Amino acid sequence: MISKAQVKFIRLLHQKKYRSSHLLFIAEGAKIAVDILGSALKVHKIYATAEWLDENKHIVQIHQEVEANEVTREDIEKISALDTPQDVLLLVQIPEPKNMKVDKESKIILVADSIRDPGNLGTIVRICDWYGIHKLFCSEDCAEIYNPKTVRATMGSIGRVEVVYTDIKELIQAQKERKRYAATLDGHVNVHKLKSIYPVLLVIGNEAHGVNEEIVSLCDDTIMIPRIGKAESLNASIATAVLVDNLIRIGD
């Protein structure tokens, strides 16, 4: 059973200002819950059905410091942001920023410029995790990483990829030892024809307007994915996956 006070508090965390003031965010779903419980993130509370708690009792036992609350499906429906609530919801502590600096050993630095869609940002975090990129740099006007929609789109990768909000102009200007590319529809460089690129910095732009012109001017060149068909553009996260996959293979 969940109290009215708990319901009210958790529902407030669907709003950014309350996430910021309480330094907590919501993570929903079985896979995300298991991934986060296995990550370095600190879980504040677990709200889960008896079935989930029984199926995952080995994980819960490992985290005896975390308060685990058995609730009903109806209880979860009261606190969930999903149309179809799942069996588990976590309250997770928002971590303090760690090392905000670029790791000089990183072959690829990925920068997100004004990515506004939470789903796109979450998917880009997931792509980073897939390709072993442990830090994503975001302009300060990107979607919030702790938005429930963003968290869901990461599918648990939020626990393994650090997202840093920063002045990306300063970041790009400071990376003169890297080849700096801005991804554009009509870029000068065809990613399929690159030969040698490491170390590299890649900027992915806004879903509607692409990379800001001022940011483009700070980069060494523009890069594109050659179009074969007639689609006008690619989704920002899909473009990220295609570009990063090619950069990884070039590096190999």
GROMACS .gro file of C-alpha atoms in nm:
model
  252
    1MET     CA    1   0.000   0.000   0.000
    2ILE     CA    2   0.124   0.347  -0.085
    3SER     CA    3   0.019   0.654   0.109
    4LYS     CA    4  -0.141   0.964  -0.040
    5ALA     CA    5   0.163   1.165   0.068
    6GLN     CA    6   0.395   0.928  -0.120
    7VAL     CA    7   0.176   0.944  -0.430
    8LYS     CA    8   0.178   1.324  -0.420
    9PHE     CA    9   0.555   1.341  -0.373
   10ILE     CA   10   0.633   1.098  -0.657
   11ARG     CA   11   0.395   1.271  -0.894
   12LEU     CA   12   0.571   1.601  -0.822
   13LEU     CA   13   0.893   1.442  -0.948
   14HIS     CA   14   0.740   1.431  -1.295
   15GLN     CA   15   0.821   1.804  -1.300
   16LYS     CA   16   1.175   1.927  -1.356
   17LYS     CA   17   1.175   2.185  -1.075
   18TYR     CA   18   1.094   1.919  -0.815
   19ARG     CA   19   1.352   1.679  -0.957
   20SER     CA   20   1.607   1.957  -0.926
   21SER     CA   21   1.507   2.057  -0.574
   22HIS     CA   22   1.490   1.701  -0.435
   23LEU     CA   23   1.776   1.565  -0.653
   24LEU     CA   24   1.569   1.261  -0.746
   25PHE     CA   25   1.442   1.122  -1.076
   26ILE     CA   26   1.200   0.847  -1.175
   27ALA     CA   27   1.294   0.531  -1.364
   28GLU     CA   28   1.019   0.290  -1.470
   29GLY     CA   29   1.023  -0.057  -1.618
   30ALA     CA   30   1.179  -0.395  -1.544
   31LYS     CA   31   1.486  -0.370  -1.770
   32ILE     CA   32   1.568  -0.013  -1.671
   33ALA     CA   33   1.527  -0.097  -1.302
   34VAL     CA   34   1.762  -0.395  -1.323
   35ASP     CA   35   2.022  -0.197  -1.521
   36ILE     CA   36   2.014   0.098  -1.282
   37LEU     CA   37   2.036  -0.128  -0.977
   38GLY     CA   38   2.345  -0.279  -1.137
   39SER     CA   39   2.504   0.059  -1.209
   40ALA     CA   40   2.687   0.319  -1.002
   41LEU     CA   41   2.369   0.524  -0.961
   42LYS     CA   42   2.223   0.530  -0.610
   43VAL     CA   43   1.864   0.413  -0.585
   44HIS     CA   44   1.661   0.592  -0.319
   45LYS     CA   45   1.347   0.374  -0.315
   46ILE     CA   46   1.190   0.084  -0.502
   47TYR     CA   47   0.816   0.058  -0.559
   48ALA     CA   48   0.728  -0.277  -0.710
   49THR     CA   49   0.463  -0.548  -0.724
   50ALA     CA   50   0.504  -0.867  -0.524
   51GLU     CA   51   0.572  -1.054  -0.851
   52TRP     CA   52   0.863  -0.826  -0.947
   53LEU     CA   53   1.011  -0.835  -0.598
   54ASP     CA   54   0.995  -1.214  -0.596
   55GLU     CA   55   1.149  -1.250  -0.943
   56ASN     CA   56   1.429  -1.007  -0.854
   57LYS     CA   57   1.481  -1.090  -0.487
   58HIS     CA   58   1.852  -1.161  -0.547
   59ILE     CA   59   1.896  -0.803  -0.673
   60VAL     CA   60   1.692  -0.655  -0.390
   61GLN     CA   61   1.898  -0.851  -0.137
   62ILE     CA   62   2.219  -0.709  -0.279
   63HIS     CA   63   2.076  -0.361  -0.222
   64GLN     CA   64   1.952  -0.401   0.132
   65GLU     CA   65   2.028  -0.032   0.194
   66VAL     CA   66   1.749   0.059  -0.049
   67GLU     CA   67   1.393   0.077   0.083
   68ALA     CA   68   1.182  -0.169  -0.118
   69ASN     CA   69   0.807  -0.106  -0.108
   70GLU     CA   70   0.562  -0.372  -0.217
   71VAL     CA   71   0.271  -0.209  -0.400
   72THR     CA   72  -0.019  -0.313  -0.619
   73ARG     CA   73  -0.065  -0.247  -0.989
   74GLU     CA   74  -0.326   0.011  -0.893
   75ASP     CA   75  -0.070   0.187  -0.673
   76ILE     CA   76   0.182   0.203  -0.957
   77GLU     CA   77  -0.084   0.344  -1.189
   78LYS     CA   78  -0.122   0.636  -0.947
   79ILE     CA   79   0.248   0.730  -0.963
   80SER     CA   80   0.342   0.625  -1.316
   81ALA     CA   81   0.384   0.851  -1.617
   82LEU     CA   82   0.326   0.559  -1.855
   83ASP     CA   83   0.000   0.483  -2.036
   84THR     CA   84   0.064   0.119  -1.952
   85PRO     CA   85   0.248   0.113  -1.617
   86GLN     CA   86   0.492  -0.169  -1.551
   87ASP     CA   87   0.568  -0.363  -1.234
   88VAL     CA   88   0.844  -0.146  -1.092
   89LEU     CA   89   0.928   0.220  -1.041
   90LEU     CA   90   1.250   0.352  -0.889
   91LEU     CA   91   1.335   0.682  -0.729
   92VAL     CA   92   1.699   0.744  -0.813
   93GLN     CA   93   1.938   1.004  -0.677
   94ILE     CA   94   2.062   1.260  -0.929
   95PRO     CA   95   2.440   1.228  -0.903
   96GLU     CA   96   2.670   1.522  -0.853
   97PRO     CA   97   2.862   1.614  -1.169
   98LYS     CA   98   3.184   1.415  -1.186
   99ASN     CA   99   3.471   1.501  -1.415
  100MET     CA  100   3.330   1.761  -1.654
  101LYS     CA  101   3.647   1.759  -1.864
  102VAL     CA  102   3.717   1.573  -2.185
  103ASP     CA  103   3.909   1.251  -2.141
  104LYS     CA  104   4.216   1.303  -2.357
  105GLU     CA  105   4.233   0.929  -2.419
  106SER     CA  106   3.884   0.921  -2.574
  107LYS     CA  107   3.902   0.858  -2.948
  108ILE     CA  108   3.555   1.001  -3.012
  109ILE     CA  109   3.401   1.300  -2.835
  110LEU     CA  110   3.028   1.324  -2.907
  111VAL     CA  111   2.853   1.660  -2.866
  112ALA     CA  112   2.476   1.721  -2.883
  113ASP     CA  113   2.372   2.069  -2.996
  114SER     CA  114   2.015   2.170  -2.902
  115ILE     CA  115   1.866   1.819  -2.911
  116ARG     CA  116   1.520   1.904  -2.778
  117ASP     CA  117   1.332   1.574  -2.808
  118PRO     CA  118   1.370   1.361  -2.493
  119GLY     CA  119   1.338   1.042  -2.695
  120ASN     CA  120   1.617   1.142  -2.929
  121LEU     CA  121   1.849   1.239  -2.645
  122GLY     CA  122   1.778   0.916  -2.459
  123THR     CA  123   1.843   0.711  -2.771
  124ILE     CA  124   2.172   0.896  -2.832
  125VAL     CA  125   2.277   0.806  -2.476
  126ARG     CA  126   2.194   0.444  -2.558
  127ILE     CA  127   2.401   0.466  -2.877
  128CYS     CA  128   2.693   0.602  -2.673
  129ASP     CA  129   2.663   0.304  -2.441
  130TRP     CA  130   2.655   0.059  -2.734
  131TYR     CA  131   2.972   0.201  -2.888
  132GLY     CA  132   3.162   0.244  -2.563
  133ILE     CA  133   3.140   0.624  -2.547
  134HIS     CA  134   3.118   0.690  -2.175
  135LYS     CA  135   3.046   1.062  -2.179
  136LEU     CA  136   2.806   1.275  -2.385
  137PHE     CA  137   2.847   1.653  -2.392
  138CYS     CA  138   2.526   1.853  -2.436
  139SER     CA  139   2.452   2.218  -2.496
  140GLU     CA  140   2.261   2.369  -2.206
  141ASP     CA  141   1.940   2.392  -2.413
  142CYS     CA  142   1.924   2.018  -2.481
  143ALA     CA  143   1.643   1.812  -2.334
  144GLU     CA  144   1.686   1.719  -1.968
  145ILE     CA  145   1.847   1.380  -1.917
  146TYR     CA  146   1.631   1.312  -1.607
  147ASN     CA  147   1.302   1.375  -1.784
  148PRO     CA  148   1.109   1.046  -1.749
  149LYS     CA  149   1.079   1.019  -2.128
  150THR     CA  150   1.455   1.061  -2.170
  151VAL     CA  151   1.526   0.809  -1.896
  152ARG     CA  152   1.297   0.553  -2.061
  153ALA     CA  153   1.459   0.608  -2.401
  154THR     CA  154   1.804   0.531  -2.258
  155MET     CA  155   1.678   0.179  -2.170
  156GLY     CA  156   1.912   0.170  -1.869
  157SER     CA  157   2.215   0.325  -2.038
  158ILE     CA  158   2.171   0.633  -1.818
  159GLY     CA  159   2.355   0.436  -1.551
  160ARG     CA  160   2.662   0.387  -1.771
  161VAL     CA  161   2.693   0.710  -1.973
  162GLU     CA  162   2.768   1.042  -1.806
  163VAL     CA  163   2.578   1.334  -1.959
  164VAL     CA  164   2.751   1.671  -1.919
  165TYR     CA  165   2.570   1.999  -1.987
  166THR     CA  166   2.822   2.266  -2.078
  167ASP     CA  167   2.911   2.559  -2.302
  168ILE     CA  168   2.984   2.355  -2.613
  169LYS     CA  169   3.140   2.656  -2.788
  170GLU     CA  170   3.418   2.662  -2.532
  171LEU     CA  171   3.444   2.283  -2.547
  172ILE     CA  172   3.486   2.278  -2.925
  173GLN     CA  173   3.733   2.566  -2.925
  174ALA     CA  174   3.947   2.386  -2.669
  175GLN     CA  175   3.973   2.067  -2.878
  176LYS     CA  176   4.212   2.194  -3.145
  177GLU     CA  177   4.417   1.874  -3.140
  178ARG     CA  178   4.112   1.683  -3.267
  179LYS     CA  179   3.948   1.688  -3.605
  180ARG     CA  180   3.616   1.861  -3.533
  181TYR     CA  181   3.317   1.775  -3.751
  182ALA     CA  182   2.965   1.916  -3.754
  183ALA     CA  183   2.707   1.676  -3.899
  184THR     CA  184   2.503   1.843  -4.175
  185LEU     CA  185   2.283   1.728  -4.463
  186ASP     CA  186   2.519   1.876  -4.722
  187GLY     CA  187   2.851   1.827  -4.544
  188HIS     CA  188   3.176   1.859  -4.734
  189VAL     CA  189   3.306   1.524  -4.611
  190ASN     CA  190   3.137   1.192  -4.699
  191VAL     CA  191   3.167   0.973  -4.388
  192HIS     CA  192   3.203   0.667  -4.611
  193LYS     CA  193   3.521   0.807  -4.765
  194LEU     CA  194   3.709   0.904  -4.451
  195LYS     CA  195   4.042   0.725  -4.409
  196SER     CA  196   4.197   0.845  -4.085
  197ILE     CA  197   4.019   1.046  -3.819
  198TYR     CA  198   4.130   0.985  -3.460
  199PRO     CA  199   4.106   1.168  -3.233
  200VAL     CA  200   3.777   1.322  -3.345
  201LEU     CA  201   3.494   1.541  -3.215
  202LEU     CA  202   3.148   1.505  -3.370
  203VAL     CA  203   2.860   1.749  -3.324
  204ILE     CA  204   2.502   1.631  -3.379
  205GLY     CA  205   2.246   1.906  -3.431
  206ASN     CA  206   1.889   1.999  -3.355
  207GLU     CA  207   1.614   1.780  -3.503
  208ALA     CA  208   1.461   2.063  -3.710
  209HIS     CA  209   1.744   2.308  -3.775
  210GLY     CA  210   2.062   2.103  -3.757
  211VAL     CA  211   2.383   2.227  -3.599
  212ASN     CA  212   2.382   2.595  -3.506
  213GLU     CA  213   2.574   2.800  -3.766
  214GLU     CA  214   2.801   2.946  -3.500
  215ILE     CA  215   2.889   2.595  -3.387
  216VAL     CA  216   2.953   2.490  -3.747
  217SER     CA  217   3.196   2.781  -3.785
  218LEU     CA  218   3.396   2.656  -3.486
  219CYS     CA  219   3.442   2.311  -3.641
  220ASP     CA  220   3.712   2.218  -3.891
  221ASP     CA  221   3.469   2.074  -4.141
  222THR     CA  222   3.119   1.940  -4.198
  223ILE     CA  223   3.039   1.572  -4.241
  224MET     CA  224   2.742   1.397  -4.399
  225ILE     CA  225   2.584   1.059  -4.463
  226PRO     CA  226   2.538   1.012  -4.839
  227ARG     CA  227   2.172   0.996  -4.940
  228ILE     CA  228   2.070   0.730  -5.190
  229GLY     CA  229   1.691   0.756  -5.173
  230LYS     CA  230   1.455   1.053  -5.149
  231ALA     CA  231   1.402   1.103  -4.776
  232GLU     CA  232   1.459   1.466  -4.676
  233SER     CA  233   1.652   1.389  -4.361
  234LEU     CA  234   1.732   1.137  -4.089
  235ASN     CA  235   1.620   1.141  -3.729
  236ALA     CA  236   1.896   1.289  -3.509
  237SER     CA  237   1.951   0.968  -3.316
  238ILE     CA  238   1.957   0.753  -3.632
  239ALA     CA  239   2.211   0.989  -3.790
  240THR     CA  240   2.420   0.964  -3.473
  241ALA     CA  241   2.421   0.584  -3.493
  242VAL     CA  242   2.520   0.580  -3.861
  243LEU     CA  243   2.798   0.837  -3.815
  244VAL     CA  244   2.941   0.683  -3.499
  245ASP     CA  245   2.934   0.334  -3.650
  246ASN     CA  246   3.130   0.457  -3.951
  247LEU     CA  247   3.379   0.646  -3.735
  248ILE     CA  248   3.435   0.338  -3.520
  249ARG     CA  249   3.495   0.118  -3.826
  250ILE     CA  250   3.731   0.373  -3.981
  251GLY     CA  251   3.927   0.374  -3.658
  252ASP     CA  252   3.950  -0.004  -3.660
   0.00000   0.00000   0.00000
